[in-house]
């Protein structure tokens, strides 16, 4: 396979030709949360399928575009939709957009997702500040040869989620009367939702929410030295805590809280 740095050169040159310039924040918008990208001013939007070395996402509720422009006065590039491991993509492919963001100069990644609530104090519709994660996918995007100019062989994950952003998000939530929870996100591979027994295990292990994304992207963000703000939308209570689960409910809940979600992220985009 071609070296990662060579692929990145091709992708970034393509995006620069399309008009991508200086950029502060990278955003990854999860299931049902992609509408935030519609608020980007002077947008340049490119379908994933046209971008060299990107793959194509197939999940309902994921539009599949990379959008560059201005949001809250900051230069951003947003993934409207993302790639998932359960679609059959390698973790390197899933996280490639984070590498591209870093190569184009973002200093921070805002990563969002729909998640199941494991913490018994959570209710569907809550937003959760991710303070830490448990990678339970059984894989890691950094497995393989390390390209040392990309980042260290053994990255420190002690501060993967930037505490200062968490503080800003909490202040914003208080001001805007958003009921912001906080906690640990546990990443499973999917595509099945978890079993009730797995959810009991997750709770015992210290998880507050579970989902099928995010952990690999944040691992690569840490490898690249990016600051990270992570926000989950708790779309449902996890398996065993409500009668059954389905994707329609996930999308319905994100629809219901999208205004709060968008306001929280926009007001938290500070240096
Ligand atoms: N489990 C895993 N992923 C999810 C869930 C869930 O309960 N809800 C939304 N994404």
mmCIF file of C-alpha atoms and ligand atoms in Angstrom:
data_model
loop_
_atom_site.group_PDB
_atom_site.id
_atom_site.type_symbol
_atom_site.label_atom_id
_atom_site.label_comp_id
_atom_site.label_asym_id
_atom_site.label_seq_id
_atom_site.Cartn_x
_atom_site.Cartn_y
_atom_site.Cartn_z
ATOM 1 C CA UNK A 1 0.000 0.000 0.000
ATOM 2 C CA UNK A 2 1.093 3.561 -0.696
ATOM 3 C CA UNK A 3 2.438 5.510 2.223
ATOM 4 C CA UNK A 4 -0.149 7.431 4.188
ATOM 5 C CA UNK A 5 1.760 10.682 3.713
ATOM 6 C CA UNK A 6 1.609 10.248 -0.081
ATOM 7 C CA UNK A 7 -2.144 9.592 -0.023
ATOM 8 C CA UNK A 8 -2.636 12.631 2.187
ATOM 9 C CA UNK A 9 -0.721 14.794 -0.245
ATOM 10 C CA UNK A 10 -3.067 13.774 -3.069
ATOM 11 C CA UNK A 11 -6.188 14.343 -0.972
ATOM 12 C CA UNK A 12 -5.116 17.722 0.410
ATOM 13 C CA UNK A 13 -3.991 18.957 -3.011
ATOM 14 C CA UNK A 14 -7.394 17.991 -4.417
ATOM 15 C CA UNK A 15 -9.224 19.819 -1.633
ATOM 16 C CA UNK A 16 -7.043 22.921 -1.957
ATOM 17 C CA UNK A 17 -7.802 23.014 -5.687
ATOM 18 C CA UNK A 18 -11.498 22.932 -4.770
ATOM 19 C CA UNK A 19 -10.986 26.003 -2.583
ATOM 20 C CA UNK A 20 -10.228 24.607 0.881
ATOM 21 C CA UNK A 21 -7.946 27.057 2.710
ATOM 22 C CA UNK A 22 -6.900 27.752 6.291
ATOM 23 C CA UNK A 23 -8.984 25.790 8.801
ATOM 24 C CA UNK A 24 -9.314 25.813 12.595
ATOM 25 C CA UNK A 25 -11.826 23.104 13.455
ATOM 26 C CA UNK A 26 -12.687 19.735 11.995
ATOM 27 C CA UNK A 27 -16.203 18.475 12.708
ATOM 28 C CA UNK A 28 -17.541 14.945 12.403
ATOM 29 C CA UNK A 29 -21.331 14.966 12.484
ATOM 30 C CA UNK A 30 -22.987 11.725 13.513
ATOM 31 C CA UNK A 31 -26.310 10.045 12.718
ATOM 32 C CA UNK A 32 -29.055 12.636 12.328
ATOM 33 C CA UNK A 33 -26.707 15.461 13.400
ATOM 34 C CA UNK A 34 -25.452 16.473 9.961
ATOM 35 C CA UNK A 35 -27.689 19.520 9.672
ATOM 36 C CA UNK A 36 -25.110 21.658 11.432
ATOM 37 C CA UNK A 37 -23.121 21.568 8.186
ATOM 38 C CA UNK A 38 -26.042 23.343 6.459
ATOM 39 C CA UNK A 39 -25.287 26.402 8.621
ATOM 40 C CA UNK A 40 -21.738 26.762 7.323
ATOM 41 C CA UNK A 41 -21.388 30.071 5.483
ATOM 42 C CA UNK A 42 -19.863 30.300 2.001
ATOM 43 C CA UNK A 43 -19.740 26.526 1.841
ATOM 44 C CA UNK A 44 -17.713 24.393 -0.503
ATOM 45 C CA UNK A 45 -19.321 20.930 -0.333
ATOM 46 C CA UNK A 46 -17.752 17.871 -1.900
ATOM 47 C CA UNK A 47 -19.367 14.405 -1.893
ATOM 48 C CA UNK A 48 -17.118 11.841 -0.207
ATOM 49 C CA UNK A 49 -17.213 9.739 -3.365
ATOM 50 C CA UNK A 50 -15.285 12.423 -5.290
ATOM 51 C CA UNK A 51 -12.463 12.802 -2.779
ATOM 52 C CA UNK A 52 -9.301 10.790 -3.482
ATOM 53 C CA UNK A 53 -8.731 7.993 -0.919
ATOM 54 C CA UNK A 54 -12.079 8.550 0.837
ATOM 55 C CA UNK A 55 -14.570 5.713 0.941
ATOM 56 C CA UNK A 56 -18.346 6.028 0.726
ATOM 57 C CA UNK A 57 -20.731 5.850 3.696
ATOM 58 C CA UNK A 58 -23.952 3.910 3.333
ATOM 59 C CA UNK A 59 -26.015 4.553 6.485
ATOM 60 C CA UNK A 60 -29.443 6.227 6.362
ATOM 61 C CA UNK A 61 -29.171 9.679 7.956
ATOM 62 C CA UNK A 62 -25.602 10.212 6.714
ATOM 63 C CA UNK A 63 -25.485 12.525 3.707
ATOM 64 C CA UNK A 64 -21.835 11.911 2.922
ATOM 65 C CA UNK A 65 -20.262 15.288 2.127
ATOM 66 C CA UNK A 66 -17.226 17.210 3.267
ATOM 67 C CA UNK A 67 -18.137 20.867 3.762
ATOM 68 C CA UNK A 68 -15.646 23.721 4.148
ATOM 69 C CA UNK A 69 -16.534 27.260 5.186
ATOM 70 C CA UNK A 70 -17.209 29.536 8.161
ATOM 71 C CA UNK A 71 -19.188 28.664 11.294
ATOM 72 C CA UNK A 72 -19.371 30.950 14.353
ATOM 73 C CA UNK A 73 -16.654 33.045 12.753
ATOM 74 C CA UNK A 74 -14.264 30.071 12.602
ATOM 75 C CA UNK A 75 -12.983 28.274 9.551
ATOM 76 C CA UNK A 76 -14.274 24.716 9.682
ATOM 77 C CA UNK A 77 -14.402 21.557 7.647
ATOM 78 C CA UNK A 78 -17.255 19.244 8.496
ATOM 79 C CA UNK A 79 -17.903 15.625 7.692
ATOM 80 C CA UNK A 80 -21.651 15.460 7.081
ATOM 81 C CA UNK A 81 -21.787 11.758 7.802
ATOM 82 C CA UNK A 82 -18.866 9.500 8.628
ATOM 83 C CA UNK A 83 -17.425 6.092 7.846
ATOM 84 C CA UNK A 84 -18.122 3.217 10.208
ATOM 85 C CA UNK A 85 -16.086 0.125 10.953
ATOM 86 C CA UNK A 86 -19.248 -2.024 10.699
ATOM 87 C CA UNK A 87 -19.646 -1.013 7.055
ATOM 88 C CA UNK A 88 -16.587 -3.144 6.400
ATOM 89 C CA UNK A 89 -14.054 -0.314 6.165
ATOM 90 C CA UNK A 90 -10.726 -0.773 7.906
ATOM 91 C CA UNK A 91 -10.107 1.493 10.877
ATOM 92 C CA UNK A 92 -7.448 3.248 8.798
ATOM 93 C CA UNK A 93 -10.148 4.111 6.218
ATOM 94 C CA UNK A 94 -12.635 5.126 8.926
ATOM 95 C CA UNK A 95 -10.132 7.577 10.407
ATOM 96 C CA UNK A 96 -8.549 8.841 7.189
ATOM 97 C CA UNK A 97 -10.653 12.047 7.257
ATOM 98 C CA UNK A 98 -9.131 12.946 10.635
ATOM 99 C CA UNK A 99 -5.670 12.648 9.069
ATOM 100 C CA UNK A 100 -6.821 14.908 6.239
ATOM 101 C CA UNK A 101 -8.152 17.481 8.700
ATOM 102 C CA UNK A 102 -4.862 17.444 10.568
ATOM 103 C CA UNK A 103 -2.854 17.714 7.341
ATOM 104 C CA UNK A 104 -4.914 20.778 6.337
ATOM 105 C CA UNK A 105 -4.088 22.426 9.663
ATOM 106 C CA UNK A 106 -7.034 21.993 12.036
ATOM 107 C CA UNK A 107 -6.012 22.341 15.675
ATOM 108 C CA UNK A 108 -9.162 20.754 17.071
ATOM 109 C CA UNK A 109 -11.654 18.037 16.252
ATOM 110 C CA UNK A 110 -15.304 18.183 17.268
ATOM 111 C CA UNK A 111 -16.640 14.652 17.216
ATOM 112 C CA UNK A 112 -20.333 13.903 17.652
ATOM 113 C CA UNK A 113 -22.461 10.783 17.659
ATOM 114 C CA UNK A 114 -25.765 9.195 18.523
ATOM 115 C CA UNK A 115 -25.369 6.907 21.527
ATOM 116 C CA UNK A 116 -27.334 4.652 23.815
ATOM 117 C CA UNK A 117 -27.578 5.755 27.449
ATOM 118 C CA UNK A 118 -26.117 3.280 29.959
ATOM 119 C CA UNK A 119 -26.120 5.616 32.959
ATOM 120 C CA UNK A 120 -29.488 5.219 34.691
ATOM 121 C CA UNK A 121 -29.763 8.962 35.247
ATOM 122 C CA UNK A 122 -29.805 9.708 31.532
ATOM 123 C CA UNK A 123 -32.928 10.230 29.435
ATOM 124 C CA UNK A 124 -33.259 10.063 25.647
ATOM 125 C CA UNK A 125 -32.666 13.523 24.248
ATOM 126 C CA UNK A 126 -29.884 14.364 26.723
ATOM 127 C CA UNK A 127 -26.604 15.578 25.296
ATOM 128 C CA UNK A 128 -23.460 14.137 26.905
ATOM 129 C CA UNK A 129 -20.012 15.676 27.037
ATOM 130 C CA UNK A 130 -17.587 12.803 26.431
ATOM 131 C CA UNK A 131 -14.891 12.961 29.110
ATOM 132 C CA UNK A 132 -13.142 9.701 28.185
ATOM 133 C CA UNK A 133 -13.711 6.524 26.211
ATOM 134 C CA UNK A 134 -13.332 2.760 26.349
ATOM 135 C CA UNK A 135 -12.240 1.263 23.037
ATOM 136 C CA UNK A 136 -14.192 -2.009 23.001
ATOM 137 C CA UNK A 137 -14.116 -2.482 19.235
ATOM 138 C CA UNK A 138 -11.354 -5.076 19.369
ATOM 139 C CA UNK A 139 -9.312 -3.064 16.863
ATOM 140 C CA UNK A 140 -7.179 0.052 16.778
ATOM 141 C CA UNK A 141 -6.494 2.332 13.791
ATOM 142 C CA UNK A 142 -2.803 2.616 14.733
ATOM 143 C CA UNK A 143 -2.075 -1.101 14.369
ATOM 144 C CA UNK A 144 0.601 -1.540 11.722
ATOM 145 C CA UNK A 145 3.766 0.272 10.837
ATOM 146 C CA UNK A 146 3.960 3.709 12.459
ATOM 147 C CA UNK A 147 4.884 6.584 10.178
ATOM 148 C CA UNK A 148 6.853 8.597 12.704
ATOM 149 C CA UNK A 149 6.209 11.919 10.964
ATOM 150 C CA UNK A 150 2.476 11.322 11.604
ATOM 151 C CA UNK A 151 2.741 10.800 15.352
ATOM 152 C CA UNK A 152 4.287 8.628 18.076
ATOM 153 C CA UNK A 153 4.284 4.818 18.127
ATOM 154 C CA UNK A 154 2.675 4.785 21.595
ATOM 155 C CA UNK A 155 0.381 7.801 21.904
ATOM 156 C CA UNK A 156 -0.702 8.997 25.340
ATOM 157 C CA UNK A 157 -4.485 8.779 25.748
ATOM 158 C CA UNK A 158 -4.558 10.390 29.230
ATOM 159 C CA UNK A 159 -6.005 13.651 27.908
ATOM 160 C CA UNK A 160 -7.596 12.544 24.631
ATOM 161 C CA UNK A 161 -10.693 14.663 25.332
ATOM 162 C CA UNK A 162 -9.567 18.237 25.980
ATOM 163 C CA UNK A 163 -10.689 19.321 29.451
ATOM 164 C CA UNK A 164 -10.717 23.017 28.541
ATOM 165 C CA UNK A 165 -13.301 22.392 25.798
ATOM 166 C CA UNK A 166 -15.409 20.455 28.282
ATOM 167 C CA UNK A 167 -15.401 23.453 30.594
ATOM 168 C CA UNK A 168 -16.505 25.756 27.783
ATOM 169 C CA UNK A 169 -19.259 23.339 26.731
ATOM 170 C CA UNK A 170 -20.544 23.130 30.315
ATOM 171 C CA UNK A 171 -20.657 26.925 30.643
ATOM 172 C CA UNK A 172 -22.479 27.238 27.320
ATOM 173 C CA UNK A 173 -24.967 24.546 28.358
ATOM 174 C CA UNK A 174 -25.651 26.302 31.643
ATOM 175 C CA UNK A 175 -26.231 29.630 29.918
ATOM 176 C CA UNK A 176 -28.475 28.102 27.259
ATOM 177 C CA UNK A 177 -30.321 25.910 29.771
ATOM 178 C CA UNK A 178 -29.244 22.724 28.005
ATOM 179 C CA UNK A 179 -29.247 19.686 30.266
ATOM 180 C CA UNK A 180 -25.702 18.525 29.446
ATOM 181 C CA UNK A 181 -24.654 15.231 31.000
ATOM 182 C CA UNK A 182 -21.064 14.049 31.029
ATOM 183 C CA UNK A 183 -19.456 10.661 30.973
ATOM 184 C CA UNK A 184 -17.504 7.846 29.404
ATOM 185 C CA UNK A 185 -18.340 6.636 25.884
ATOM 186 C CA UNK A 186 -17.769 2.967 25.170
ATOM 187 C CA UNK A 187 -17.218 2.137 21.522
ATOM 188 C CA UNK A 188 -18.456 -1.202 20.147
ATOM 189 C CA UNK A 189 -17.937 -2.355 16.560
ATOM 190 C CA UNK A 190 -21.675 -2.791 15.811
ATOM 191 C CA UNK A 191 -23.707 -3.199 13.674
ATOM 192 C CA UNK A 192 -25.823 -5.090 16.202
ATOM 193 C CA UNK A 193 -27.010 -3.079 19.133
ATOM 194 C CA UNK A 194 -25.651 -4.541 22.347
ATOM 195 C CA UNK A 195 -27.320 -7.278 24.355
ATOM 196 C CA UNK A 196 -28.721 -6.479 27.812
ATOM 197 C CA UNK A 197 -25.857 -8.522 29.311
ATOM 198 C CA UNK A 198 -23.294 -6.470 27.400
ATOM 199 C CA UNK A 199 -24.903 -3.289 28.682
ATOM 200 C CA UNK A 200 -24.706 -4.532 32.280
ATOM 201 C CA UNK A 201 -21.034 -5.280 31.640
ATOM 202 C CA UNK A 202 -20.522 -1.812 30.129
ATOM 203 C CA UNK A 203 -22.029 -0.184 33.199
ATOM 204 C CA UNK A 204 -19.830 -2.260 35.504
ATOM 205 C CA UNK A 205 -16.786 -1.231 33.462
ATOM 206 C CA UNK A 206 -17.610 2.451 33.878
ATOM 207 C CA UNK A 207 -19.426 3.348 30.666
ATOM 208 C CA UNK A 208 -22.164 5.989 30.632
ATOM 209 C CA UNK A 209 -23.025 5.626 26.948
ATOM 210 C CA UNK A 210 -22.388 3.157 24.130
ATOM 211 C CA UNK A 211 -22.077 3.594 20.393
ATOM 212 C CA UNK A 212 -20.495 2.352 17.185
ATOM 213 C CA UNK A 213 -18.135 5.192 16.262
ATOM 214 C CA UNK A 214 -15.865 7.893 17.659
ATOM 215 C CA UNK A 215 -13.206 5.905 19.543
ATOM 216 C CA UNK A 216 -11.079 5.214 16.466
ATOM 217 C CA UNK A 217 -11.366 8.816 15.283
ATOM 218 C CA UNK A 218 -10.303 10.135 18.687
ATOM 219 C CA UNK A 219 -7.359 7.714 18.787
ATOM 220 C CA UNK A 220 -6.137 9.156 15.492
ATOM 221 C CA UNK A 221 -6.799 12.707 16.714
ATOM 222 C CA UNK A 222 -4.568 11.941 19.717
ATOM 223 C CA UNK A 223 -1.928 10.507 17.379
ATOM 224 C CA UNK A 224 -2.049 13.750 15.356
ATOM 225 C CA UNK A 225 -1.936 15.917 18.492
ATOM 226 C CA UNK A 226 -5.387 17.459 17.954
ATOM 227 C CA UNK A 227 -7.535 18.853 20.744
ATOM 228 C CA UNK A 228 -10.914 17.112 20.959
ATOM 229 C CA UNK A 229 -14.442 18.058 21.950
ATOM 230 C CA UNK A 230 -16.786 15.049 21.994
ATOM 231 C CA UNK A 231 -20.572 15.297 22.278
ATOM 232 C CA UNK A 232 -22.982 12.362 22.275
ATOM 233 C CA UNK A 233 -26.687 12.682 21.687
ATOM 234 C CA UNK A 234 -28.324 10.074 23.916
ATOM 235 C CA UNK A 235 -30.962 8.852 21.496
ATOM 236 C CA UNK A 236 -32.278 5.896 23.510
ATOM 237 C CA UNK A 237 -31.662 3.971 26.672
ATOM 238 C CA UNK A 238 -29.364 1.039 25.967
ATOM 239 C CA UNK A 239 -30.517 -2.573 25.568
ATOM 240 C CA UNK A 240 -32.349 -4.014 28.556
ATOM 241 C CA UNK A 241 -33.268 -0.531 29.821
ATOM 242 C CA UNK A 242 -36.148 -0.094 27.360
ATOM 243 C CA UNK A 243 -38.254 -2.677 25.529
ATOM 244 C CA UNK A 244 -36.397 -2.705 22.172
ATOM 245 C CA UNK A 245 -34.106 -0.597 19.982
ATOM 246 C CA UNK A 246 -34.269 0.606 16.402
ATOM 247 C CA UNK A 247 -32.540 3.083 14.119
ATOM 248 C CA UNK A 248 -35.758 5.048 13.495
ATOM 249 C CA UNK A 249 -35.887 6.003 17.170
ATOM 250 C CA UNK A 250 -32.256 7.112 16.997
ATOM 251 C CA UNK A 251 -33.009 9.405 14.065
ATOM 252 C CA UNK A 252 -36.250 10.707 15.671
ATOM 253 C CA UNK A 253 -34.443 11.684 18.871
ATOM 254 C CA UNK A 254 -31.648 13.508 17.051
ATOM 255 C CA UNK A 255 -34.352 15.348 15.109
ATOM 256 C CA UNK A 256 -35.975 16.425 18.379
ATOM 257 C CA UNK A 257 -32.792 17.821 19.973
ATOM 258 C CA UNK A 258 -30.966 19.078 16.907
ATOM 259 C CA UNK A 259 -31.566 22.763 17.693
ATOM 260 C CA UNK A 260 -29.959 22.447 21.152
ATOM 261 C CA UNK A 261 -27.194 20.324 19.713
ATOM 262 C CA UNK A 262 -26.363 22.866 17.011
ATOM 263 C CA UNK A 263 -26.435 25.793 19.455
ATOM 264 C CA UNK A 264 -24.158 23.967 21.893
ATOM 265 C CA UNK A 265 -21.547 23.151 19.273
ATOM 266 C CA UNK A 266 -21.626 26.578 17.649
ATOM 267 C CA UNK A 267 -21.176 28.392 20.956
ATOM 268 C CA UNK A 268 -18.361 26.051 21.986
ATOM 269 C CA UNK A 269 -16.213 26.683 18.897
ATOM 270 C CA UNK A 270 -13.659 28.884 20.631
ATOM 271 C CA UNK A 271 -9.891 28.850 20.361
HETATM 272 N N1 LIG B 1 -26.041 1.264 21.034
HETATM 273 C C1 LIG B 1 -25.085 1.477 20.124
HETATM 274 N N2 LIG B 1 -25.094 2.495 19.292
HETATM 275 C C2 LIG B 1 -26.102 3.366 19.369
HETATM 276 C C3 LIG B 1 -27.153 3.207 20.295
HETATM 277 C C4 LIG B 1 -27.112 2.090 21.175
HETATM 278 O O1 LIG B 1 -27.984 1.884 22.024
HETATM 279 N N3 LIG B 1 -28.003 4.249 20.102
HETATM 280 C C5 LIG B 1 -27.483 5.005 19.092
HETATM 281 N N4 LIG B 1 -26.336 4.475 18.650
#
